[in-house]
Amino acid sequence: MPHAGQAATRLPLRDPPAWNVWGFEQPYNTGTALPCRWSLLAPPPTHGLRVPWNASVCVRPPGDLLSDALASSGHWAECDDLPQLYSIGAGRTGQPDHAAVLDVGMNLGACTLHLLLATDAEVLSFEPGRANLAYATTSLLALAAAHPSVRRRSRVFPIGLGDANASAWLHPAMGNAGHSVLGR
């Protein structure tokens, strides 16, 4: 049950699956229109890697921690080391074209987008929150329009990951919708 003042999402994860991999046709549908504040996403360069592309990112209205950070700095600092880590890991596989990154808890897609902008990685992103999915997939559609390779390098799964097949309520924190907890 959602707490007062919070919008919870019921996650239907029991068999048969009630979800499909998002397919780049349109932004993920939440059933209601969400306000999109477009901001510049400009990942900082990583030594030894190509200069990252810049892109527009759809973020929440002012008052959300991640959205405000992206709007003011042009990137999310927690994603800055990911291109280098990907490069090290992909180089160790001996088959860098077959290396993939998992973004578990994609939120608005800041790290997914960062990796797509700064590397040639295939990114598999998981996000159970419908509003977060709407913002992230809106950004991914805009990026794919400018860089078509994104369509083959990105997969978005509208589910959470865990050790059991179950359903739960997702409770986003006020002022930081990316910080959510599962519960009744």
PDB file of C-alpha atoms in Angstrom:
ATOM      1  CA  MET A   1       0.000   0.000   0.000  1.00  0.00           C
ATOM      2  CA  PRO A   2       1.422   3.430  -0.845  1.00  0.00           C
ATOM      3  CA  HIS A   3       2.184   5.820   2.009  1.00  0.00           C
ATOM      4  CA  ALA A   4       0.461   9.205   2.182  1.00  0.00           C
ATOM      5  CA  GLY A   5       2.057  11.641  -0.258  1.00  0.00           C
ATOM      6  CA  GLN A   6       3.817   8.940  -2.268  1.00  0.00           C
ATOM      7  CA  ALA A   7       2.892   7.473  -5.619  1.00  0.00           C
ATOM      8  CA  ALA A   8       3.631   3.761  -5.525  1.00  0.00           C
ATOM      9  CA  THR A   9       3.726   1.452  -8.512  1.00  0.00           C
ATOM     10  CA  ARG A  10       2.629  -2.185  -8.317  1.00  0.00           C
ATOM     11  CA  LEU A  11       5.220  -4.364 -10.046  1.00  0.00           C
ATOM     12  CA  PRO A  12       3.520  -7.306 -11.788  1.00  0.00           C
ATOM     13  CA  LEU A  13       6.364  -9.821 -11.998  1.00  0.00           C
ATOM     14  CA  ARG A  14       4.634 -13.185 -11.644  1.00  0.00           C
ATOM     15  CA  ASP A  15       4.239 -15.613 -14.553  1.00  0.00           C
ATOM     16  CA  PRO A  16       3.111 -15.184 -17.250  1.00  0.00           C
ATOM     17  CA  PRO A  17       5.252 -12.123 -17.941  1.00  0.00           C
ATOM     18  CA  ALA A  18       3.242  -8.909 -18.137  1.00  0.00           C
ATOM     19  CA  TRP A  19       6.075  -7.016 -19.808  1.00  0.00           C
ATOM     20  CA  ASN A  20       8.050  -6.800 -23.038  1.00  0.00           C
ATOM     21  CA  VAL A  21      11.419  -5.328 -23.849  1.00  0.00           C
ATOM     22  CA  TRP A  22      10.872  -1.688 -24.852  1.00  0.00           C
ATOM     23  CA  GLY A  23      11.194  -1.330 -28.623  1.00  0.00           C
ATOM     24  CA  PHE A  24      11.949   2.311 -29.563  1.00  0.00           C
ATOM     25  CA  GLU A  25       8.503   2.897 -31.124  1.00  0.00           C
ATOM     26  CA  GLN A  26       7.417   5.536 -28.611  1.00  0.00           C
ATOM     27  CA  PRO A  27       8.253   6.555 -25.049  1.00  0.00           C
ATOM     28  CA  TYR A  28       7.147   4.132 -22.359  1.00  0.00           C
ATOM     29  CA  ASN A  29       3.466   4.835 -21.646  1.00  0.00           C
ATOM     30  CA  THR A  30       2.590   5.706 -18.053  1.00  0.00           C
ATOM     31  CA  GLY A  31      -1.042   6.472 -18.831  1.00  0.00           C
ATOM     32  CA  THR A  32      -0.538  10.169 -18.059  1.00  0.00           C
ATOM     33  CA  ALA A  33       1.575  12.843 -19.720  1.00  0.00           C
ATOM     34  CA  LEU A  34       4.721  13.696 -17.767  1.00  0.00           C
ATOM     35  CA  PRO A  35       6.388  17.105 -17.959  1.00  0.00           C
ATOM     36  CA  CYS A  36       9.760  16.896 -19.689  1.00  0.00           C
ATOM     37  CA  ARG A  37      12.465  19.441 -18.866  1.00  0.00           C
ATOM     38  CA  TRP A  38      15.105  19.073 -21.578  1.00  0.00           C
ATOM     39  CA  SER A  39      18.700  19.497 -20.429  1.00  0.00           C
ATOM     40  CA  LEU A  40      22.090  18.998 -22.036  1.00  0.00           C
ATOM     41  CA  LEU A  41      23.846  15.742 -21.165  1.00  0.00           C
ATOM     42  CA  ALA A  42      27.574  16.260 -21.766  1.00  0.00           C
ATOM     43  CA  PRO A  43      29.650  13.424 -20.299  1.00  0.00           C
ATOM     44  CA  PRO A  44      33.226  14.427 -19.500  1.00  0.00           C
ATOM     45  CA  PRO A  45      35.906  12.839 -21.696  1.00  0.00           C
ATOM     46  CA  THR A  46      37.652   9.681 -20.505  1.00  0.00           C
ATOM     47  CA  HIS A  47      41.392   9.420 -21.143  1.00  0.00           C
ATOM     48  CA  GLY A  48      42.121   6.957 -23.934  1.00  0.00           C
ATOM     49  CA  LEU A  49      38.546   6.791 -25.210  1.00  0.00           C
ATOM     50  CA  ARG A  50      36.774   8.694 -27.967  1.00  0.00           C
ATOM     51  CA  VAL A  51      35.301  12.086 -27.179  1.00  0.00           C
ATOM     52  CA  PRO A  52      31.717  11.470 -26.015  1.00  0.00           C
ATOM     53  CA  TRP A  53      28.762  12.781 -27.938  1.00  0.00           C
ATOM     54  CA  ASN A  54      26.470  15.279 -26.244  1.00  0.00           C
ATOM     55  CA  ALA A  55      22.721  14.746 -26.152  1.00  0.00           C
ATOM     56  CA  SER A  56      19.495  16.084 -24.744  1.00  0.00           C
ATOM     57  CA  VAL A  57      18.051  14.354 -21.716  1.00  0.00           C
ATOM     58  CA  CYS A  58      14.448  14.502 -20.520  1.00  0.00           C
ATOM     59  CA  VAL A  59      14.424  15.153 -16.772  1.00  0.00           C
ATOM     60  CA  ARG A  60      11.816  15.776 -14.097  1.00  0.00           C
ATOM     61  CA  PRO A  61      10.648  19.269 -13.079  1.00  0.00           C
ATOM     62  CA  PRO A  62      12.845  21.175 -10.571  1.00  0.00           C
ATOM     63  CA  GLY A  63      13.003  19.666  -7.097  1.00  0.00           C
ATOM     64  CA  ASP A  64      14.290  16.184  -8.020  1.00  0.00           C
ATOM     65  CA  LEU A  65      17.891  15.444  -6.956  1.00  0.00           C
ATOM     66  CA  LEU A  66      19.079  13.657 -10.115  1.00  0.00           C
ATOM     67  CA  SER A  67      17.169  15.898 -12.522  1.00  0.00           C
ATOM     68  CA  ASP A  68      18.548  19.054 -10.907  1.00  0.00           C
ATOM     69  CA  ALA A  69      22.118  17.674 -10.965  1.00  0.00           C
ATOM     70  CA  LEU A  70      21.839  16.759 -14.654  1.00  0.00           C
ATOM     71  CA  ALA A  71      20.369  20.161 -15.490  1.00  0.00           C
ATOM     72  CA  SER A  72      23.095  22.067 -13.625  1.00  0.00           C
ATOM     73  CA  SER A  73      26.241  20.039 -14.409  1.00  0.00           C
ATOM     74  CA  GLY A  74      25.367  18.196 -17.615  1.00  0.00           C
ATOM     75  CA  HIS A  75      26.187  14.767 -16.195  1.00  0.00           C
ATOM     76  CA  TRP A  76      25.739  12.561 -13.130  1.00  0.00           C
ATOM     77  CA  ALA A  77      29.121  12.153 -11.401  1.00  0.00           C
ATOM     78  CA  GLU A  78      28.357   8.556 -10.352  1.00  0.00           C
ATOM     79  CA  CYS A  79      28.498   7.584 -14.052  1.00  0.00           C
ATOM     80  CA  ASP A  80      31.864   9.213 -14.838  1.00  0.00           C
ATOM     81  CA  ASP A  81      34.020   6.095 -14.220  1.00  0.00           C
ATOM     82  CA  LEU A  82      31.792   3.733 -16.204  1.00  0.00           C
ATOM     83  CA  PRO A  83      33.305   4.255 -19.691  1.00  0.00           C
ATOM     84  CA  GLN A  84      36.805   3.461 -18.352  1.00  0.00           C
ATOM     85  CA  LEU A  85      35.516   0.416 -16.447  1.00  0.00           C
ATOM     86  CA  TYR A  86      33.718  -0.770 -19.584  1.00  0.00           C
ATOM     87  CA  SER A  87      36.892  -0.318 -21.639  1.00  0.00           C
ATOM     88  CA  ILE A  88      38.957  -2.336 -19.160  1.00  0.00           C
ATOM     89  CA  GLY A  89      36.343  -5.098 -18.966  1.00  0.00           C
ATOM     90  CA  ALA A  90      35.714  -5.257 -22.724  1.00  0.00           C
ATOM     91  CA  GLY A  91      39.448  -5.424 -23.392  1.00  0.00           C
ATOM     92  CA  ARG A  92      39.808  -8.386 -21.050  1.00  0.00           C
ATOM     93  CA  THR A  93      37.133 -10.426 -22.802  1.00  0.00           C
ATOM     94  CA  GLY A  94      39.144 -10.624 -26.021  1.00  0.00           C
ATOM     95  CA  GLN A  95      35.874  -9.894 -27.829  1.00  0.00           C
ATOM     96  CA  PRO A  96      35.055  -6.247 -27.107  1.00  0.00           C
ATOM     97  CA  ASP A  97      32.229  -6.288 -29.665  1.00  0.00           C
ATOM     98  CA  HIS A  98      30.427  -8.820 -27.469  1.00  0.00           C
ATOM     99  CA  ALA A  99      30.806  -7.018 -24.146  1.00  0.00           C
ATOM    100  CA  ALA A 100      27.677  -5.671 -22.489  1.00  0.00           C
ATOM    101  CA  VAL A 101      26.887  -3.503 -19.491  1.00  0.00           C
ATOM    102  CA  LEU A 102      23.931  -3.956 -17.139  1.00  0.00           C
ATOM    103  CA  ASP A 103      22.323  -0.828 -15.703  1.00  0.00           C
ATOM    104  CA  VAL A 104      20.214  -2.170 -12.849  1.00  0.00           C
ATOM    105  CA  GLY A 105      17.905   0.555 -11.617  1.00  0.00           C
ATOM    106  CA  MET A 106      18.186   2.805 -14.670  1.00  0.00           C
ATOM    107  CA  ASN A 107      16.262   5.708 -13.105  1.00  0.00           C
ATOM    108  CA  LEU A 108      16.158   8.504 -15.721  1.00  0.00           C
ATOM    109  CA  GLY A 109      18.830   6.757 -17.794  1.00  0.00           C
ATOM    110  CA  ALA A 110      21.785   8.994 -16.860  1.00  0.00           C
ATOM    111  CA  CYS A 111      24.340   6.155 -16.760  1.00  0.00           C
ATOM    112  CA  THR A 112      22.792   4.272 -19.689  1.00  0.00           C
ATOM    113  CA  LEU A 113      22.944   7.434 -21.793  1.00  0.00           C
ATOM    114  CA  HIS A 114      26.458   8.242 -20.551  1.00  0.00           C
ATOM    115  CA  LEU A 115      27.717   4.823 -21.699  1.00  0.00           C
ATOM    116  CA  LEU A 116      25.934   5.076 -25.048  1.00  0.00           C
ATOM    117  CA  LEU A 117      27.419   8.546 -25.607  1.00  0.00           C
ATOM    118  CA  ALA A 118      30.985   7.696 -24.533  1.00  0.00           C
ATOM    119  CA  THR A 119      31.488   4.082 -25.713  1.00  0.00           C
ATOM    120  CA  ASP A 120      30.322   1.517 -28.233  1.00  0.00           C
ATOM    121  CA  ALA A 121      28.912  -0.630 -25.413  1.00  0.00           C
ATOM    122  CA  GLU A 122      25.717  -2.621 -25.588  1.00  0.00           C
ATOM    123  CA  VAL A 123      23.703  -1.505 -22.547  1.00  0.00           C
ATOM    124  CA  LEU A 124      20.966  -3.640 -20.984  1.00  0.00           C
ATOM    125  CA  SER A 125      18.943  -1.431 -18.661  1.00  0.00           C
ATOM    126  CA  PHE A 126      16.416  -2.508 -16.024  1.00  0.00           C
ATOM    127  CA  GLU A 127      13.924  -0.104 -14.468  1.00  0.00           C
ATOM    128  CA  PRO A 128      10.623  -1.019 -12.793  1.00  0.00           C
ATOM    129  CA  GLY A 129       9.329   2.533 -12.215  1.00  0.00           C
ATOM    130  CA  ARG A 130       6.876   3.647 -14.911  1.00  0.00           C
ATOM    131  CA  ALA A 131       7.627   7.372 -14.632  1.00  0.00           C
ATOM    132  CA  ASN A 132      11.391   6.766 -14.720  1.00  0.00           C
ATOM    133  CA  LEU A 133      10.862   4.583 -17.801  1.00  0.00           C
ATOM    134  CA  ALA A 134       8.903   7.348 -19.512  1.00  0.00           C
ATOM    135  CA  TYR A 135      11.655   9.909 -18.926  1.00  0.00           C
ATOM    136  CA  ALA A 136      14.476   7.511 -19.883  1.00  0.00           C
ATOM    137  CA  THR A 137      12.822   6.185 -23.036  1.00  0.00           C
ATOM    138  CA  THR A 138      11.965   9.721 -24.174  1.00  0.00           C
ATOM    139  CA  SER A 139      15.685  10.542 -23.936  1.00  0.00           C
ATOM    140  CA  LEU A 140      16.683   7.307 -25.685  1.00  0.00           C
ATOM    141  CA  LEU A 141      14.328   8.036 -28.588  1.00  0.00           C
ATOM    142  CA  ALA A 142      15.885  11.476 -29.030  1.00  0.00           C
ATOM    143  CA  LEU A 143      19.393   9.986 -28.882  1.00  0.00           C
ATOM    144  CA  ALA A 144      18.519   7.247 -31.388  1.00  0.00           C
ATOM    145  CA  ALA A 145      17.207   9.864 -33.820  1.00  0.00           C
ATOM    146  CA  ALA A 146      20.647  11.518 -33.814  1.00  0.00           C
ATOM    147  CA  HIS A 147      22.683   8.293 -33.496  1.00  0.00           C
ATOM    148  CA  PRO A 148      20.866   5.280 -35.025  1.00  0.00           C
ATOM    149  CA  SER A 149      23.399   2.779 -33.603  1.00  0.00           C
ATOM    150  CA  VAL A 150      21.749   3.346 -30.216  1.00  0.00           C
ATOM    151  CA  ARG A 151      18.774   1.237 -31.352  1.00  0.00           C
ATOM    152  CA  ARG A 152      20.926  -1.885 -31.638  1.00  0.00           C
ATOM    153  CA  ARG A 153      23.093  -1.124 -28.598  1.00  0.00           C
ATOM    154  CA  SER A 154      20.370  -0.436 -26.040  1.00  0.00           C
ATOM    155  CA  ARG A 155      17.713  -2.705 -24.537  1.00  0.00           C
ATOM    156  CA  VAL A 156      15.333  -1.514 -21.832  1.00  0.00           C
ATOM    157  CA  PHE A 157      13.580  -4.036 -19.595  1.00  0.00           C
ATOM    158  CA  PRO A 158      10.614  -2.548 -17.680  1.00  0.00           C
ATOM    159  CA  ILE A 159      11.193  -4.786 -14.652  1.00  0.00           C
ATOM    160  CA  GLY A 160      13.320  -4.933 -11.544  1.00  0.00           C
ATOM    161  CA  LEU A 161      15.953  -7.586 -10.927  1.00  0.00           C
ATOM    162  CA  GLY A 162      15.996  -9.816  -7.892  1.00  0.00           C
ATOM    163  CA  ASP A 163      16.498 -13.334  -6.679  1.00  0.00           C
ATOM    164  CA  ALA A 164      12.820 -14.332  -6.932  1.00  0.00           C
ATOM    165  CA  ASN A 165       9.867 -13.980  -9.274  1.00  0.00           C
ATOM    166  CA  ALA A 166       7.548 -11.748  -7.248  1.00  0.00           C
ATOM    167  CA  SER A 167       5.418  -8.615  -7.200  1.00  0.00           C
ATOM    168  CA  ALA A 168       5.934  -5.662  -4.875  1.00  0.00           C
ATOM    169  CA  TRP A 169       5.071  -2.009  -4.393  1.00  0.00           C
ATOM    170  CA  LEU A 170       7.727   0.462  -5.508  1.00  0.00           C
ATOM    171  CA  HIS A 171       7.861   3.567  -3.271  1.00  0.00           C
ATOM    172  CA  PRO A 172       9.870   6.497  -4.716  1.00  0.00           C
ATOM    173  CA  ALA A 173      11.424   8.923  -2.250  1.00  0.00           C
ATOM    174  CA  MET A 174      10.094  12.492  -2.233  1.00  0.00           C
ATOM    175  CA  GLY A 175      12.584  14.789  -3.988  1.00  0.00           C
ATOM    176  CA  ASN A 176      14.654  11.838  -5.228  1.00  0.00           C
ATOM    177  CA  ALA A 177      12.435   9.588  -7.322  1.00  0.00           C
ATOM    178  CA  GLY A 178      15.415   7.432  -8.281  1.00  0.00           C
ATOM    179  CA  HIS A 179      15.802   6.323  -4.692  1.00  0.00           C
ATOM    180  CA  SER A 180      12.985   3.846  -4.244  1.00  0.00           C
ATOM    181  CA  VAL A 181      12.253   1.027  -1.869  1.00  0.00           C
ATOM    182  CA  LEU A 182      10.182  -2.103  -2.282  1.00  0.00           C
ATOM    183  CA  GLY A 183       7.531  -2.992   0.246  1.00  0.00           C
ATOM    184  CA  ARG A 184       3.891  -3.528   0.980  1.00  0.00           C
TER     185      ARG A 184
END
